[in-house]
mmCIF file of C-alpha atoms in Angstrom:
data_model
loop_
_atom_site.group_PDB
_atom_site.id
_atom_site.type_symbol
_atom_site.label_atom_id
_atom_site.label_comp_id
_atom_site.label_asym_id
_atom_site.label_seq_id
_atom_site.Cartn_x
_atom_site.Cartn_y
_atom_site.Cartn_z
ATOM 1 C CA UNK A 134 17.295 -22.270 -1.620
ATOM 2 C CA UNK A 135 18.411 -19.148 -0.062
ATOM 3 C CA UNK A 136 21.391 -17.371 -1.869
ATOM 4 C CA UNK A 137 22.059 -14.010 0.268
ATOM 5 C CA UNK A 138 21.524 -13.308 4.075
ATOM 6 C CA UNK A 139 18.804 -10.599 2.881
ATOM 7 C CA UNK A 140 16.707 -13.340 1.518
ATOM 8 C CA UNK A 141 17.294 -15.398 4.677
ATOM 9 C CA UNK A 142 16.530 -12.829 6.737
ATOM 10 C CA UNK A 143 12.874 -12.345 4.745
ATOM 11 C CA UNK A 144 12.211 -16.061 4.806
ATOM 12 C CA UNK A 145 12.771 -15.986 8.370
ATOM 13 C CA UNK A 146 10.521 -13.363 9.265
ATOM 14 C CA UNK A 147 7.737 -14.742 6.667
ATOM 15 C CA UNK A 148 8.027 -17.662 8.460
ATOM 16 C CA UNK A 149 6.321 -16.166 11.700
ATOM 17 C CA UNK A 150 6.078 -12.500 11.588
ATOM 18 C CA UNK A 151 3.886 -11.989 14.892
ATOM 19 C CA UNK A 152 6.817 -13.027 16.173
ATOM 20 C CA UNK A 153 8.387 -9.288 15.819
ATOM 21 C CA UNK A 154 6.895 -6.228 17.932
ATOM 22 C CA UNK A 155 8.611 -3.501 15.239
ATOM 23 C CA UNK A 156 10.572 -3.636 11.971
ATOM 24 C CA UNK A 157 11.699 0.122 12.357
ATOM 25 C CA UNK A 158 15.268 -1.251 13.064
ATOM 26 C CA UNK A 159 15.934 -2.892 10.376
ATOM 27 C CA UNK A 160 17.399 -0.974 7.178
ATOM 28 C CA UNK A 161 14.568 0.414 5.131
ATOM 29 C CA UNK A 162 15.223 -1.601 2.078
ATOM 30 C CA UNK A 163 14.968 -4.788 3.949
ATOM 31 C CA UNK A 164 11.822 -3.793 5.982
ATOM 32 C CA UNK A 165 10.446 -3.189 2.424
ATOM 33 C CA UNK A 166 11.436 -6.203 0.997
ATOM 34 C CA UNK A 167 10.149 -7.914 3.770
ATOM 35 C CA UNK A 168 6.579 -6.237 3.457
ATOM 36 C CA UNK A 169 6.369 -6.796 -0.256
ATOM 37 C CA UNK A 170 7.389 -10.608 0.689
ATOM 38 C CA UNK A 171 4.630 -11.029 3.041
ATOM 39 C CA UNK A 172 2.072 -9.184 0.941
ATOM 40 C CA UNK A 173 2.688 -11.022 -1.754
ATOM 41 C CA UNK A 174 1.670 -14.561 0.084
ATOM 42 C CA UNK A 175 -0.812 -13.358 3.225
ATOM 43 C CA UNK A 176 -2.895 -11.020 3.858
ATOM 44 C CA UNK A 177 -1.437 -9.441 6.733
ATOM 45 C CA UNK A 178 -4.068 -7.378 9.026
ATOM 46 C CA UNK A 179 -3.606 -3.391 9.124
ATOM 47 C CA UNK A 180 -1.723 -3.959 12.630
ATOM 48 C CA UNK A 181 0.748 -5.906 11.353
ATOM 49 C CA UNK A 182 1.305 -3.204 7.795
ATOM 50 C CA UNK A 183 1.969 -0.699 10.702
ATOM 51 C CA UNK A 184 5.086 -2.526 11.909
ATOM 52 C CA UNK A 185 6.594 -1.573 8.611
ATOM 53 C CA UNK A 186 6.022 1.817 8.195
ATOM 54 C CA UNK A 187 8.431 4.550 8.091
ATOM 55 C CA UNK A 188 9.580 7.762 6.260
ATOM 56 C CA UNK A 189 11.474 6.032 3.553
ATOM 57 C CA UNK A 190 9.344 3.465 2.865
ATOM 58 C CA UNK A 191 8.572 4.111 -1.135
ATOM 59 C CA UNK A 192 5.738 1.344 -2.073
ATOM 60 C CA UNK A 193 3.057 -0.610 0.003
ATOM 61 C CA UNK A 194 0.587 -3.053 -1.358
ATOM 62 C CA UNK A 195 -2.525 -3.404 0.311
ATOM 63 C CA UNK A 196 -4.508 -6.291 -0.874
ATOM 64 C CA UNK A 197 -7.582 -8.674 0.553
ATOM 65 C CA UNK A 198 -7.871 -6.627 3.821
ATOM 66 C CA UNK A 199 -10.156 -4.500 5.876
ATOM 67 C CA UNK A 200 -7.902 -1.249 6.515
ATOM 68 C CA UNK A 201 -10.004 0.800 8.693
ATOM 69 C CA UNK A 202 -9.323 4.929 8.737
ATOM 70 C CA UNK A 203 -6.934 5.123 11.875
ATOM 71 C CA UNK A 204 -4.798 2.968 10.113
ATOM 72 C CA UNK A 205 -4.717 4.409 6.869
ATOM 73 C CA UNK A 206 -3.831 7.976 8.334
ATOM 74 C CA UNK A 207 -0.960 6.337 10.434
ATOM 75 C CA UNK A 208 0.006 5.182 7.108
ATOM 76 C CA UNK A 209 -0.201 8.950 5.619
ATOM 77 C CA UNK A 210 1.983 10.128 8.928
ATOM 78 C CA UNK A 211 4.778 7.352 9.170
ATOM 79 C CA UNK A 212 4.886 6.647 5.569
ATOM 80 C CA UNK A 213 4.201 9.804 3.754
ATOM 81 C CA UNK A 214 7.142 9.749 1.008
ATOM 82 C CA UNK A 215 5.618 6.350 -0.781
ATOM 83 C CA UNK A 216 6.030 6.629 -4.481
ATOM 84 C CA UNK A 217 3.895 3.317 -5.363
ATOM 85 C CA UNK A 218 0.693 2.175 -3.981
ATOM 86 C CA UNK A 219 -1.323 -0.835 -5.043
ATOM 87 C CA UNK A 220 -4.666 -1.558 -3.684
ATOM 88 C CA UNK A 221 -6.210 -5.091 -4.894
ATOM 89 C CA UNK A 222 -9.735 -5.951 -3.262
ATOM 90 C CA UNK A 223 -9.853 -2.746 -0.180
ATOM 91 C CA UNK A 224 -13.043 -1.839 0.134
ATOM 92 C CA UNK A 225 -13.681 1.956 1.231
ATOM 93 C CA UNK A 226 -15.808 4.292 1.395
ATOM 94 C CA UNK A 227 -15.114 7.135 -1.471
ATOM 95 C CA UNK A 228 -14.128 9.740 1.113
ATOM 96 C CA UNK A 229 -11.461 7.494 2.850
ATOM 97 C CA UNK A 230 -9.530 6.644 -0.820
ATOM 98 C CA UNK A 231 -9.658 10.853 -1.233
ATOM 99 C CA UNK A 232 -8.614 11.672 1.835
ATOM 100 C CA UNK A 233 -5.785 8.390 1.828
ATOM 101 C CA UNK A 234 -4.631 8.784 -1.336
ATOM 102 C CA UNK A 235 -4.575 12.373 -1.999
ATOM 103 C CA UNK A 236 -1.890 12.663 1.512
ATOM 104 C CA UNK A 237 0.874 11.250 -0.573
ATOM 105 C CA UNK A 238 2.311 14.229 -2.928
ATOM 106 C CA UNK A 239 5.397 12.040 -4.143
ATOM 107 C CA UNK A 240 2.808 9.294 -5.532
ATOM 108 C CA UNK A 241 4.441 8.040 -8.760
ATOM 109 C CA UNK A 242 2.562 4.984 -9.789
ATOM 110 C CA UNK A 243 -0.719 4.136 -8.474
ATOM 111 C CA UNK A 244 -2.620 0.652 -8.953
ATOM 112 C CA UNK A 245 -6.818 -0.179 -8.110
ATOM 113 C CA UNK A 246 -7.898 -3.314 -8.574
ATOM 114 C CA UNK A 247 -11.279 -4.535 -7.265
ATOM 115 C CA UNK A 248 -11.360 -1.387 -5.530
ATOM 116 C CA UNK A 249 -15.168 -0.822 -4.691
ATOM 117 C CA UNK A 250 -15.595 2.958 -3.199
ATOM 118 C CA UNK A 251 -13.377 4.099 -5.970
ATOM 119 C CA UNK A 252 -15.731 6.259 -8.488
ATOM 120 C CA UNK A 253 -15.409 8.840 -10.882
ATOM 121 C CA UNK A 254 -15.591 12.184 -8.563
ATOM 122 C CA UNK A 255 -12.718 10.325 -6.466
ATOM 123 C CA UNK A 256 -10.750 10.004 -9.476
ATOM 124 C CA UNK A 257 -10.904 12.879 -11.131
ATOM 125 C CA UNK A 258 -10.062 14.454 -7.326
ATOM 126 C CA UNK A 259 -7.295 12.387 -7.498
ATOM 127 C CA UNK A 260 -6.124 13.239 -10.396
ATOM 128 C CA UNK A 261 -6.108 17.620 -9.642
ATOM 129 C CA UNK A 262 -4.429 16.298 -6.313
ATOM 130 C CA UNK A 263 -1.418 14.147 -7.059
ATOM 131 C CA UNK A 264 0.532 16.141 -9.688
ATOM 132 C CA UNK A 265 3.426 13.530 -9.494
ATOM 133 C CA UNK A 266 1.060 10.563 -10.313
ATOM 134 C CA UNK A 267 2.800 9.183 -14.262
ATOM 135 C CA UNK A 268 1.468 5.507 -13.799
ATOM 136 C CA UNK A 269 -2.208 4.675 -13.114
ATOM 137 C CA UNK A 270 -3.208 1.331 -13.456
ATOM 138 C CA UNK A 271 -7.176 0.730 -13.079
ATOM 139 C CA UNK A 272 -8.876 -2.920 -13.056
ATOM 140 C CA UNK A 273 -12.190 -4.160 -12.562
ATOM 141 C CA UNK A 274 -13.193 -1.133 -10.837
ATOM 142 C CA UNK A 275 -16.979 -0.780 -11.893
ATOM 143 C CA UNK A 276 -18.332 2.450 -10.677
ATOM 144 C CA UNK A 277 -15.621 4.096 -12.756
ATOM 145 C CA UNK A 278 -17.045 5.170 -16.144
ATOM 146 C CA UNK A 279 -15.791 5.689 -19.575
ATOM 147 C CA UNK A 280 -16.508 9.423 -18.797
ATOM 148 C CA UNK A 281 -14.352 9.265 -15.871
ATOM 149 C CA UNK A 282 -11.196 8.359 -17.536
ATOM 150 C CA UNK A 283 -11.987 10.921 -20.360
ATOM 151 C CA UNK A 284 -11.524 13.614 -17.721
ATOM 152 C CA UNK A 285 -7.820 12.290 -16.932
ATOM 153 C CA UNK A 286 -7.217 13.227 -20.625
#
């Protein structure tokens, strides 16, 4: 059951998002509901995430996907105020995570889980680098030690 035309409008488009060439229209708040929505039940490929992206957009989840590098810096450049970023299952190399990650000086709230790439040297980079970050939510991330959260401290 849908109860508002904002929750129609995200059913539609989960329905068949292909169908759309660009989001950037739409009123941020919807584009980013509408992201969160399709995130949350597909695993959309990077060119698809890109339809999304803009200045205001505050949170992006990224899970069960191959980004590859050009994406993730047109991510950095359209998107660059995001407060919240959750990675579930991304794979990347180490310096792609710094170099991603450490672009976004607003970060709030950041979330790894299944992250393989991620180590301690990244986080502890991360950690001198994002000065905003309050929430940091690590899960079965292996390659990060108990050493390398005692550095956070």
């Amino acid at each position: 059951e849908v109860t508002t035309l904002q929750e129609f409008a995200v059913a539609s488009i989960a329905k068949n998002p292909k169908l759309f060439s660009s989001f950037t229209n739409l009123p941020s708040s919807l584009r980013e509901r509408i992201l969160k929505h399709l995130l949350s039940r597909f695993a959309l490929d990077d060119t698809e995430i890109v339809k999304f992206l803009d200045i205001n957009l505050k949170c992006i989840v990224l899970r069960d996907t191959v980004v590859r590098k050009e994406i993730l810096d047109e991510i950095a450049t359209k998107a660059p105020n995001l407060e919240q970023i959750t990675l579930q299952f991304v794979d990347l190399p180490a310096e792609n995570y710094l170099s991603f990650l450490s672009s976004f000086s607003s970060l709030r709230s950041l979330k790894l889980d299944c992250c393989h790439g991620i180590n301690d040297n990244v986080l502890g980079s991360l950690a001198e680098r994002l000065k905003s970050l309050s929430v940091l939510k690590i899960s079965q991330v292996p390659s990060i030690t108990n050493a390398g959260l005692a550095n956070l401290a």
